[in-house]
Amino acid sequence: MNIKKILPILEWLPNYNRALLKGDLVAGITVGIVLIPQGIAYALIAGLPPIYGLYCALVPQLVYAVFGSSRQVAIGPVAMDSLIVATGVSTIAVMGSEDYISIAILLALMVGGIQFIMGVFNLGFIVNFLSKPVITGFTSAVALIISLNQLKNLLGVPFIQSDQLHLIVKDIWIQIGDFSINTASIGLFAILLILLFKKVDKRIPNALIVVVLGILIMKFFGTVLTDVSIVKEIPSGLPSFGIPEFNIAQIRELLPIALTLVMVGYLETISIGKLLEAKQDVYRIRPNQELIALGLSNMFGSLFKAYPSASSFSRSAINEESGAKTGMAALISVVMVAITLLFLMPLFYYLPNTVLAAIIIVAVLGLVNFTEAKFLWSANQLDFWLMLATFFATLFLGIEYGITAGVSLSLIILIFRTSRPHVAELGKVPNSNFYRNIERFEEVTVDEDILVLRFDAQLFYANSSYFRDKLDELTIKKGPRLKLIVLDAESINRVDSTGVEMLKERIRFYQKREVLFYFVGVKGPVRDVFFRSGFLDIIDLQHFYMGIYQAVQFYKTGDKAVQEKYAKYIQQSNT
């Protein structure tokens, strides 16, 4: 057993040197500066006291640095997961209550446990059922929902918090006239500053700058700006150890939202991890190890009062751009968070909630992906409509039902595409031995008594009837002159018992009509299935060829050398 695969930290820590420390130190401090105000802000999205955002940035980061296969991914509180937590837990307990907090921590334990089990049993492939269009539609919708939910803090109006667009918009329409001019002015000014700093240089700690400015404004002018709400006292100190309280009924209620967080959290982490991996050639992301690392991060985090955490796109990008080379950068960020928790929390007393709302809105609106939508419209309109369906389902039905709708539609489209794959009739290119699709190449020639077709997929129970129907359709077009069917099987990489039985039935059917059935380019594993299934009881080796040209030539000329060559090839490959 390779211990480095279980503990990826051993891949870089033994060879750690001063040159690596320089980049990690700068990146760790930079990410820590961004993480502290973001952690406080994202805890508010989750409906938790601000301190829990920093708890979420402590132990999970530490654990991921040890077990994560990516050296630059930044783990901690994220906006999307925070809103999912709020959406799920608020149906069970009152936001901010002790029960609410304990359930959110229990949710982290559940999410971590599921992720860990999936990683141990190599189930990372399950996430492939969330296609890119579904992810784009889902994240874009969630970004809008998070932004709208933050308008209550940005404008100083007690709008309802919901994950359904129409409910939020209705309440905003009713109460928008009650907004606080002072609160809105500070919040909008913070947004403009963040956008300005991002345009100048993304590495500028814009969130920290607006937090400091907001605190100074409220400290010195708070007596005038009495309508601007502030964070007020946040408790200091590191989180204490404790096992989350739970019961079976709560677990049953939380399971759907936990599964959503498992998928979304893993997607966030693997997506940013793959993006950062492509920028270097030092290490490779291992998807199942990422699941194990995420699972352990959430499980151990829950023992120290953390709610579900995942990878942050923005902080991971900042980490890489600031020069992070190893997980040491994450450990430095952990030290900064710990110092803040121990000594600096009183400084955040005058922090305006509207500034936190500004940080959140700017961060999440970057997830609204117009570029991907334009690409999908031009590249594949079916994928575009899938993205749009997921987008609107998430907006109007809620986060949990939105992701369920997206996955369901993805599976339906997958089934549709695999059950109706591409089938092409081929014709011979003049003065060559090549055969091409007659619908794409006008110059090809077609023999009246020969049908050459290509099936571009595996042949199994879901598409065997479609294959039979297309075959019969093409043979009917040929009419009574048809004497030979040549199936180019080069693209068929697998065949099941249903496909085999369908082929045997069609071969017998056409034999009765004195039509030959030849196979071309059959792959070894597929050929083995054919032979084990009794094909040679119906047809012999003279019906199998390496290429279409050879098959047609043998039919036309009866060239025994062609067949002997293939029979010799079959014999060698079988031995």
Coordinates of C-alpha atoms in Angstrom, one line a residue:
M1 CA 0.0 0.0 0.0
N2 CA 1.4 3.4 -1.0
I3 CA 1.1 5.6 2.1
K4 CA 1.5 8.8 0.0
K5 CA -1.8 8.0 -1.8
I6 CA -3.6 7.9 1.6
L7 CA -1.7 11.0 3.0
P8 CA -0.9 13.2 0.0
I9 CA 0.9 15.7 2.3
L10 CA 3.8 13.2 2.3
E11 CA 4.3 13.9 -1.4
W12 CA 5.5 17.4 -0.8
L13 CA 6.3 17.9 2.9
P14 CA 9.5 15.8 3.1
N15 CA 11.0 17.9 0.2
Y16 CA 9.7 21.3 1.5
N17 CA 12.2 24.1 1.2
R18 CA 12.6 27.9 1.7
A19 CA 11.9 28.6 -2.0
L20 CA 8.4 27.0 -1.7
L21 CA 7.8 28.8 1.6
K22 CA 8.0 32.3 0.0
G23 CA 5.1 31.7 -2.4
D24 CA 3.1 29.8 0.2
L25 CA 3.5 32.5 2.9
V26 CA 2.3 35.3 0.6
A27 CA -0.6 33.1 -0.7
G28 CA -1.6 31.9 2.8
I29 CA -1.7 35.5 4.2
T30 CA -3.6 36.8 1.2
V31 CA -6.2 34.0 1.3
G32 CA -6.5 34.4 5.1
I33 CA -7.2 38.2 4.7
V34 CA -9.9 37.4 2.2
L35 CA -11.3 34.4 4.1
I36 CA -12.0 36.2 7.4
P37 CA -14.6 38.7 6.1
Q38 CA -16.0 36.1 3.7
G39 CA -16.3 33.6 6.5
I40 CA -18.3 36.0 8.6
A41 CA -20.5 37.0 5.6
Y42 CA -21.2 33.4 4.5
A43 CA -22.2 32.4 8.0
L44 CA -24.9 35.0 7.8
I45 CA -26.1 33.4 4.5
A46 CA -26.3 30.1 6.3
G47 CA -28.4 31.7 9.0
L48 CA -25.7 31.1 11.6
P49 CA -23.9 33.5 14.0
P50 CA -20.8 35.1 12.2
I51 CA -18.3 33.1 14.4
Y52 CA -19.3 29.8 12.7
G53 CA -18.0 31.0 9.4
L54 CA -14.6 31.2 10.9
Y55 CA -15.0 27.8 12.6
C56 CA -15.7 26.5 9.1
A57 CA -12.4 27.9 7.9
L58 CA -10.3 26.3 10.7
V59 CA -10.3 22.5 11.0
P60 CA -11.6 21.7 7.5
Q61 CA -8.7 23.6 6.0
L62 CA -6.2 21.8 8.2
V63 CA -7.6 18.3 7.4
Y64 CA -7.8 19.0 3.7
A65 CA -4.1 20.1 3.6
V66 CA -3.2 16.6 4.9
F67 CA -5.5 14.5 2.8
G68 CA -6.3 16.6 -0.3
S69 CA -4.6 15.7 -3.6
S70 CA -4.7 19.3 -4.8
R71 CA -2.1 21.6 -3.2
Q72 CA -3.9 24.9 -4.1
V73 CA -7.6 24.4 -3.5
A74 CA -8.9 26.6 -0.7
I75 CA -11.4 24.8 1.6
G76 CA -13.8 26.6 3.8
P77 CA -17.2 28.3 3.9
V78 CA -18.8 29.0 0.4
A79 CA -21.8 31.0 -0.6
M80 CA -23.7 28.3 -2.4
D81 CA -23.3 25.7 0.3
S82 CA -24.3 28.2 2.9
L83 CA -27.5 29.0 1.1
I84 CA -28.3 25.3 0.7
V85 CA -27.7 24.9 4.5
A86 CA -30.1 27.7 5.2
T87 CA -32.7 26.4 2.8
G88 CA -32.6 22.9 4.4
V89 CA -32.2 23.6 8.0
S90 CA -34.7 26.5 8.2
T91 CA -37.5 24.0 7.5
I92 CA -36.6 22.1 10.7
A93 CA -35.6 24.9 13.2
V94 CA -35.7 28.7 13.6
M95 CA -32.7 30.4 12.2
G96 CA -30.0 31.4 14.7
S97 CA -31.5 29.2 17.5
E98 CA -29.5 26.6 19.4
D99 CA -31.4 23.8 17.6
Y100 CA -30.6 25.4 14.2
I101 CA -26.9 25.6 15.0
S102 CA -26.7 22.0 16.2
I103 CA -28.6 20.7 13.1
A104 CA -26.3 22.6 10.8
I105 CA -23.3 21.0 12.5
L106 CA -24.9 17.6 12.3
L107 CA -25.4 18.2 8.6
A108 CA -21.7 18.7 8.2
L109 CA -21.1 15.3 9.8
M110 CA -23.7 13.6 7.5
V111 CA -22.2 15.3 4.4
G112 CA -18.7 14.3 5.4
G113 CA -19.7 10.7 6.1
I114 CA -21.4 10.3 2.8
Q115 CA -18.4 11.9 0.9
F116 CA -15.9 9.7 2.8
I117 CA -17.8 6.5 2.0
M118 CA -18.1 7.4 -1.7
G119 CA -14.4 8.1 -1.8
V120 CA -13.5 4.8 -0.1
F121 CA -15.6 2.8 -2.5
N122 CA -14.4 4.8 -5.6
L123 CA -17.9 6.3 -6.3
G124 CA -16.6 9.6 -7.6
F125 CA -18.0 8.7 -11.1
I126 CA -21.5 9.4 -9.8
V127 CA -20.9 13.1 -10.1
N128 CA -20.6 12.7 -13.8
F129 CA -24.4 12.6 -13.9
L130 CA -24.3 16.3 -13.3
S131 CA -23.4 17.5 -16.7
K132 CA -21.8 20.9 -17.5
P133 CA -25.1 22.5 -18.6
V134 CA -26.8 21.4 -15.4
I135 CA -23.9 22.8 -13.3
T136 CA -24.0 26.1 -15.2
G137 CA -27.7 26.5 -14.9
F138 CA -27.7 25.5 -11.2
T139 CA -24.8 27.8 -10.1
S140 CA -26.1 30.7 -12.1
A141 CA -29.6 30.4 -10.5
V142 CA -28.1 30.0 -7.0
A143 CA -25.9 33.1 -7.5
L144 CA -29.0 35.2 -8.3
I145 CA -30.9 33.7 -5.3
I146 CA -28.0 34.5 -3.0
S147 CA -27.7 38.0 -4.3
L148 CA -31.4 38.7 -3.9
N149 CA -31.4 37.3 -0.4
Q150 CA -28.7 39.8 0.5
L151 CA -30.7 42.8 -0.5
K152 CA -32.2 42.9 3.0
N153 CA -28.8 43.6 4.4
L154 CA -27.6 45.7 1.6
L155 CA -30.7 48.0 1.7
G156 CA -31.6 47.6 5.4
V157 CA -35.1 46.2 4.7
P158 CA -36.3 42.9 6.4
F159 CA -37.1 41.0 3.2
I160 CA -37.9 37.4 3.6
Q161 CA -35.1 34.8 3.0
S162 CA -36.1 32.1 0.5
D163 CA -34.7 30.0 -2.3
Q164 CA -37.6 30.7 -4.6
L165 CA -37.3 33.7 -6.8
H166 CA -41.0 34.7 -7.0
L167 CA -41.4 34.8 -3.3
I168 CA -38.3 37.0 -2.9
V169 CA -39.3 39.4 -5.7
K170 CA -42.9 39.7 -4.4
D171 CA -41.6 40.7 -1.0
I172 CA -39.1 43.1 -2.5
W173 CA -41.8 44.7 -4.5
I174 CA -43.9 45.3 -1.4
Q175 CA -41.2 46.6 0.9
I176 CA -38.6 48.3 -1.4
G177 CA -39.8 51.8 -0.6
D178 CA -38.7 51.3 3.1
F179 CA -35.0 51.0 2.3
S180 CA -32.5 52.9 4.4
I181 CA -30.6 55.6 2.5
N182 CA -27.6 55.4 4.8
T183 CA -27.4 51.6 4.7
A184 CA -27.9 51.5 0.9
S185 CA -25.2 54.2 0.3
I186 CA -22.6 52.4 2.3
G187 CA -23.4 49.0 0.7
L188 CA -23.4 50.4 -2.9
F189 CA -20.2 52.3 -2.2
A190 CA -18.6 49.0 -1.0
I191 CA -19.7 47.2 -4.2
L192 CA -18.2 49.9 -6.4
L193 CA -14.9 49.8 -4.4
I194 CA -14.7 46.0 -4.7
L195 CA -15.3 46.1 -8.4
L196 CA -12.7 48.9 -8.8
F197 CA -10.1 46.9 -6.9
K198 CA -10.8 43.7 -8.8
K199 CA -10.4 45.6 -12.1
V200 CA -7.0 47.0 -11.0
D201 CA -5.6 43.8 -9.6
K202 CA -7.5 40.7 -8.4
R203 CA -4.9 40.0 -5.7
I204 CA -5.8 43.2 -3.9
P205 CA -7.6 42.2 -0.7
N206 CA -10.7 44.2 -1.6
A207 CA -12.9 42.5 0.9
L208 CA -10.6 43.4 3.8
I209 CA -10.3 47.0 2.6
V210 CA -14.1 47.6 2.5
V211 CA -14.4 45.8 5.9
V212 CA -11.8 48.2 7.4
L213 CA -13.5 51.2 5.9
G214 CA -16.9 50.1 7.0
I215 CA -15.7 49.6 10.6
L216 CA -14.0 53.0 10.6
I217 CA -17.1 54.7 9.3
M218 CA -19.4 53.1 11.9
K219 CA -17.0 53.6 14.7
F220 CA -16.6 57.4 14.2
F221 CA -20.0 58.2 12.6
G222 CA -22.2 55.5 14.2
T223 CA -24.1 58.1 16.3
V224 CA -25.3 59.7 13.1
L225 CA -25.8 56.5 11.1
T226 CA -28.1 54.9 13.7
D227 CA -30.2 53.1 11.0
V228 CA -27.2 51.1 9.8
S229 CA -27.1 47.7 11.4
I230 CA -23.7 46.3 12.6
V231 CA -22.5 42.9 13.5
K232 CA -21.9 43.9 17.1
E233 CA -20.2 41.5 19.6
I234 CA -18.7 38.3 18.2
P235 CA -17.4 35.8 20.7
S236 CA -13.6 35.1 20.8
G237 CA -11.8 31.9 21.2
L238 CA -11.2 28.6 19.4
P239 CA -14.1 26.1 18.9
S240 CA -14.4 23.5 21.6
F241 CA -14.6 19.7 20.8
G242 CA -18.0 18.1 20.8
I243 CA -19.9 15.3 19.1
P244 CA -23.0 16.6 17.2
E245 CA -26.3 15.6 18.7
F246 CA -28.6 13.8 16.4
N247 CA -31.5 11.4 16.1
I248 CA -32.9 9.2 13.4
A249 CA -35.8 11.5 12.6
Q250 CA -33.5 14.4 12.0
I251 CA -31.2 12.4 9.8
R252 CA -34.1 11.3 7.7
E253 CA -35.2 14.9 7.3
L254 CA -31.7 16.1 6.4
L255 CA -30.8 13.3 4.0
P256 CA -32.1 15.0 0.8
I257 CA -30.3 18.3 1.6
A258 CA -27.2 16.3 2.6
L259 CA -27.0 14.5 -0.7
T260 CA -27.4 17.8 -2.5
L261 CA -24.5 19.3 -0.5
V262 CA -22.4 16.1 -1.2
M263 CA -22.8 16.5 -5.0
V264 CA -22.5 20.3 -5.1
G265 CA -19.5 20.4 -2.7
Y266 CA -17.7 17.7 -4.6
L267 CA -18.4 19.4 -7.9
E268 CA -17.1 22.7 -6.6
T269 CA -13.9 21.1 -5.4
I270 CA -13.2 18.9 -8.3
S271 CA -13.9 21.7 -10.8
I272 CA -11.6 24.2 -9.4
G273 CA -9.0 21.4 -8.7
K274 CA -9.0 20.4 -12.3
L275 CA -8.7 24.0 -13.4
L276 CA -5.6 24.6 -11.2
E277 CA -4.2 21.2 -12.1
A278 CA -4.1 22.2 -15.8
K279 CA -1.9 25.2 -14.9
Q280 CA 1.0 23.0 -13.7
D281 CA 2.6 19.6 -14.1
V282 CA 3.7 18.9 -10.6
Y283 CA 0.7 16.9 -9.2
R284 CA -2.5 15.3 -10.4
I285 CA -6.0 15.5 -8.9
R286 CA -7.3 12.1 -7.8
P287 CA -11.2 12.4 -7.7
N288 CA -11.8 9.7 -5.1
Q289 CA -9.1 11.0 -2.9
E290 CA -10.8 14.4 -3.1
L291 CA -14.0 12.8 -1.9
I292 CA -12.1 11.3 1.1
A293 CA -10.4 14.6 1.9
L294 CA -13.7 16.5 1.7
G295 CA -15.4 13.9 3.8
L296 CA -12.8 13.9 6.5
S297 CA -12.7 17.8 6.4
N298 CA -16.5 17.9 7.0
M299 CA -16.5 15.1 9.6
F300 CA -13.6 16.5 11.7
G301 CA -15.0 20.0 11.2
S302 CA -18.3 19.1 12.6
L303 CA -16.5 18.0 15.8
F304 CA -15.3 21.5 16.2
K305 CA -18.6 23.3 15.4
A306 CA -18.1 23.8 11.6
Y307 CA -21.1 23.6 9.2
P308 CA -20.6 22.0 5.7
S309 CA -17.6 23.3 3.8
A310 CA -16.2 22.9 0.3
S311 CA -13.8 24.6 -2.1
S312 CA -14.1 28.3 -2.9
F313 CA -13.6 29.2 -6.5
S314 CA -12.5 32.8 -5.7
R315 CA -10.1 31.9 -2.8
S316 CA -8.6 29.0 -4.7
A317 CA -7.9 31.3 -7.7
I318 CA -6.4 33.9 -5.4
N319 CA -4.3 31.2 -3.7
E320 CA -2.9 30.1 -7.1
E321 CA -2.3 33.6 -8.4
S322 CA -0.6 34.6 -5.1
G323 CA 2.0 31.9 -5.6
A324 CA 0.8 28.9 -3.5
K325 CA 2.7 25.7 -4.4
T326 CA 1.7 23.3 -1.6
G327 CA -0.8 22.8 1.2
M328 CA 1.4 24.9 3.5
A329 CA -0.4 28.0 2.2
A330 CA -3.7 26.5 3.7
L331 CA -1.9 25.9 7.0
I332 CA -0.8 29.5 7.1
S333 CA -4.4 30.6 6.5
V334 CA -5.5 28.4 9.4
V335 CA -3.0 30.2 11.7
M336 CA -4.4 33.6 10.6
V337 CA -7.9 32.5 11.3
A338 CA -6.9 31.1 14.7
I339 CA -5.1 34.4 15.6
T340 CA -8.2 36.3 14.6
L341 CA -10.5 34.0 16.7
L342 CA -8.2 34.4 19.7
F343 CA -7.4 38.1 19.6
L344 CA -9.0 40.1 16.8
M345 CA -12.8 39.4 17.0
P346 CA -13.5 42.6 19.1
L347 CA -12.4 44.7 16.0
F348 CA -15.4 43.5 14.0
Y349 CA -17.9 44.9 16.5
Y350 CA -18.7 47.9 14.2
L351 CA -18.7 46.0 10.9
P352 CA -21.8 47.0 8.9
N353 CA -24.0 44.1 7.7
T354 CA -24.4 46.0 4.4
V355 CA -20.7 45.7 3.7
L356 CA -20.9 41.9 4.2
A357 CA -23.8 41.9 1.8
A358 CA -21.7 43.8 -0.7
I359 CA -18.9 41.3 -0.4
I360 CA -21.3 38.4 -0.9
I361 CA -23.1 39.9 -3.9
V362 CA -19.9 40.7 -5.8
A363 CA -18.5 37.2 -5.1
V364 CA -21.5 35.2 -6.2
L365 CA -22.6 37.2 -9.2
G366 CA -19.3 36.1 -10.8
L367 CA -20.9 32.6 -10.9
V368 CA -23.6 33.8 -13.4
N369 CA -22.1 32.3 -16.5
F370 CA -23.3 34.1 -19.6
T371 CA -20.3 33.0 -21.6
E372 CA -21.1 29.3 -21.2
A373 CA -24.8 30.0 -22.1
K374 CA -23.7 31.6 -25.4
F375 CA -21.4 28.8 -26.1
L376 CA -24.0 26.1 -25.5
W377 CA -26.5 28.0 -27.8
S378 CA -24.0 27.9 -30.7
A379 CA -22.5 24.4 -29.9
N380 CA -25.5 22.3 -28.8
Q381 CA -29.0 23.7 -28.4
L382 CA -30.2 20.6 -26.5
D383 CA -27.6 21.3 -23.9
F384 CA -28.6 25.0 -23.9
W385 CA -32.2 24.1 -23.1
L386 CA -31.1 21.7 -20.4
M387 CA -29.1 24.5 -18.8
L388 CA -32.1 26.8 -19.1
A389 CA -34.5 24.2 -17.6
T390 CA -32.2 23.7 -14.6
F391 CA -31.8 27.4 -14.2
F392 CA -35.5 28.1 -14.0
A393 CA -36.3 25.0 -12.0
T394 CA -33.7 26.2 -9.4
L395 CA -35.1 29.7 -9.4
F396 CA -38.7 28.9 -9.0
L397 CA -38.8 25.5 -7.3
G398 CA -35.8 25.9 -5.0
I399 CA -32.3 24.7 -4.7
E400 CA -33.1 21.1 -3.7
Y401 CA -35.7 20.6 -6.5
G402 CA -33.6 22.5 -9.0
I403 CA -30.6 20.1 -8.7
T404 CA -33.0 17.1 -8.7
A405 CA -34.7 18.4 -11.9
G406 CA -31.3 19.0 -13.5
V407 CA -30.0 15.5 -12.8
S408 CA -33.3 13.9 -13.9
L409 CA -33.2 15.8 -17.2
S410 CA -29.6 14.8 -17.7
L411 CA -30.5 11.2 -17.3
I412 CA -33.4 11.5 -19.7
I413 CA -31.2 13.1 -22.3
L414 CA -28.5 10.5 -21.7
I415 CA -31.1 7.7 -22.2
F416 CA -32.5 9.4 -25.3
R417 CA -29.0 9.8 -26.9
T418 CA -27.9 6.3 -26.1
S419 CA -31.1 4.8 -27.3
R420 CA -31.0 6.6 -30.7
P421 CA -27.3 6.8 -31.7
H422 CA -26.0 7.9 -35.1
V423 CA -26.4 5.4 -37.9
A424 CA -24.8 6.1 -41.3
E425 CA -25.1 4.5 -44.7
L426 CA -21.7 4.4 -46.3
G427 CA -20.5 4.7 -49.9
K428 CA -17.2 4.2 -51.6
V429 CA -14.9 7.2 -52.3
P430 CA -13.9 7.1 -56.0
N431 CA -10.4 5.8 -56.7
S432 CA -9.8 4.7 -53.1
N433 CA -10.5 1.9 -50.6
F434 CA -12.3 4.2 -48.2
Y435 CA -16.0 4.4 -47.4
R436 CA -17.8 7.5 -46.1
N437 CA -21.2 8.7 -45.0
I438 CA -23.4 9.3 -48.1
E439 CA -25.2 12.2 -46.5
R440 CA -21.9 14.1 -45.8
F441 CA -20.0 13.2 -49.0
E442 CA -21.8 13.7 -52.3
E443 CA -19.1 12.2 -54.5
V444 CA -19.2 8.7 -53.0
T445 CA -20.6 5.8 -55.0
V446 CA -23.2 3.2 -53.8
D447 CA -23.7 -0.3 -55.2
E448 CA -27.4 -1.1 -55.8
D449 CA -27.1 -4.6 -54.3
I450 CA -24.9 -3.7 -51.3
L451 CA -25.9 -1.9 -48.1
V452 CA -22.9 -0.7 -46.0
L453 CA -23.9 0.9 -42.7
R454 CA -22.0 2.1 -39.6
F455 CA -23.4 2.0 -36.0
D456 CA -21.7 4.6 -33.8
A457 CA -22.3 3.3 -30.3
Q458 CA -22.3 0.3 -28.1
L459 CA -25.1 -2.2 -29.0
F460 CA -27.2 -3.0 -26.0
Y461 CA -30.8 -3.4 -24.7
A462 CA -31.6 0.4 -24.9
N463 CA -30.8 0.8 -28.6
S464 CA -31.1 -2.7 -30.1
S465 CA -34.7 -2.0 -31.3
Y466 CA -33.6 1.3 -32.8
F467 CA -30.7 -0.5 -34.7
R468 CA -33.1 -3.1 -36.0
D469 CA -35.6 -0.5 -37.2
K470 CA -32.9 1.6 -38.9
L471 CA -31.5 -1.6 -40.6
D472 CA -34.9 -2.6 -41.9
E473 CA -35.6 1.0 -43.0
L474 CA -32.4 1.1 -45.1
T475 CA -32.9 -2.4 -46.6
I476 CA -36.5 -1.5 -47.6
K477 CA -35.0 1.5 -49.5
K478 CA -32.6 -0.8 -51.3
G479 CA -35.5 -3.0 -52.4
P480 CA -35.3 -6.5 -53.9
R481 CA -31.9 -5.9 -55.5
L482 CA -30.2 -6.0 -52.1
K483 CA -27.9 -9.1 -51.8
L484 CA -25.3 -8.0 -49.2
I485 CA -25.4 -6.1 -45.9
V486 CA -22.0 -5.0 -44.5
L487 CA -22.0 -3.8 -40.9
D488 CA -19.1 -1.6 -40.0
A489 CA -18.7 -2.5 -36.3
E490 CA -15.5 -0.5 -35.7
S491 CA -17.4 2.0 -33.4
I492 CA -19.2 -0.8 -31.5
N493 CA -17.1 -1.2 -28.3
R494 CA -19.5 -3.3 -26.4
V495 CA -22.5 -5.6 -27.0
D496 CA -24.9 -7.2 -24.5
S497 CA -27.1 -10.3 -24.7
T498 CA -30.0 -8.3 -26.1
G499 CA -27.9 -6.9 -28.9
V500 CA -26.5 -10.3 -29.7
E501 CA -29.9 -11.9 -29.9
M502 CA -31.2 -9.1 -32.1
L503 CA -28.3 -9.5 -34.5
K504 CA -28.7 -13.3 -34.7
E505 CA -32.5 -12.9 -35.4
R506 CA -31.8 -10.3 -38.2
I507 CA -29.1 -12.6 -39.7
R508 CA -31.6 -15.5 -39.9
F509 CA -34.3 -13.1 -41.2
Y510 CA -32.1 -11.9 -44.1
Q511 CA -30.7 -15.4 -44.8
K512 CA -34.3 -16.5 -45.6
R513 CA -34.4 -13.7 -48.2
E514 CA -31.0 -14.8 -49.6
V515 CA -29.2 -11.7 -48.3
L516 CA -25.7 -12.1 -46.9
F517 CA -24.6 -10.4 -43.7
Y518 CA -21.0 -9.4 -43.3
F519 CA -19.2 -7.9 -40.3
V520 CA -16.3 -5.5 -40.6
G521 CA -13.8 -4.2 -38.0
V522 CA -15.2 -6.1 -35.0
K523 CA -13.2 -5.4 -31.9
G524 CA -11.7 -8.4 -30.0
P525 CA -13.9 -8.3 -26.9
V526 CA -17.0 -7.8 -29.1
R527 CA -15.9 -10.6 -31.4
D528 CA -15.4 -12.9 -28.4
V529 CA -19.0 -12.2 -27.3
F530 CA -20.3 -13.0 -30.8
F531 CA -18.4 -16.3 -30.9
R532 CA -19.4 -17.4 -27.4
S533 CA -23.0 -16.6 -28.3
G534 CA -23.2 -19.0 -31.2
F535 CA -22.7 -16.7 -34.2
L536 CA -20.6 -19.4 -35.9
D537 CA -23.6 -21.7 -35.8
I538 CA -25.4 -19.3 -38.1
I539 CA -22.5 -17.8 -40.2
D540 CA -18.9 -18.7 -40.6
L541 CA -15.6 -16.8 -40.7
Q542 CA -16.2 -15.8 -44.3
H543 CA -18.7 -13.2 -42.9
F544 CA -16.0 -11.4 -40.9
Y545 CA -13.5 -8.9 -42.4
M546 CA -10.9 -6.3 -41.3
G547 CA -12.2 -3.6 -43.7
I548 CA -15.2 -2.7 -45.8
Y549 CA -13.2 -2.7 -49.0
Q550 CA -12.0 -6.3 -48.4
A551 CA -15.5 -7.5 -47.6
V552 CA -17.0 -6.0 -50.7
Q553 CA -14.1 -7.3 -52.9
F554 CA -14.6 -10.8 -51.5
Y555 CA -18.3 -10.6 -52.3
K556 CA -17.7 -9.4 -55.8
T557 CA -14.7 -11.5 -56.8
G558 CA -14.7 -14.4 -54.3
D559 CA -11.0 -13.7 -53.4
K560 CA -10.1 -16.5 -51.0
A561 CA -6.8 -14.8 -50.1
V562 CA -8.8 -12.0 -48.4
Q563 CA -10.7 -14.4 -46.2
E564 CA -7.7 -16.6 -45.4
K565 CA -5.8 -13.5 -44.2
Y566 CA -8.6 -12.6 -41.8
A567 CA -9.0 -16.2 -40.6
K568 CA -5.3 -16.2 -39.8
Y569 CA -5.6 -12.9 -37.9
I570 CA -8.5 -14.3 -35.9
Q571 CA -6.6 -17.4 -35.0
Q572 CA -3.5 -15.4 -33.9
S573 CA -5.6 -13.0 -31.8
N574 CA -7.4 -15.9 -30.1
T575 CA -4.2 -17.5 -29.1

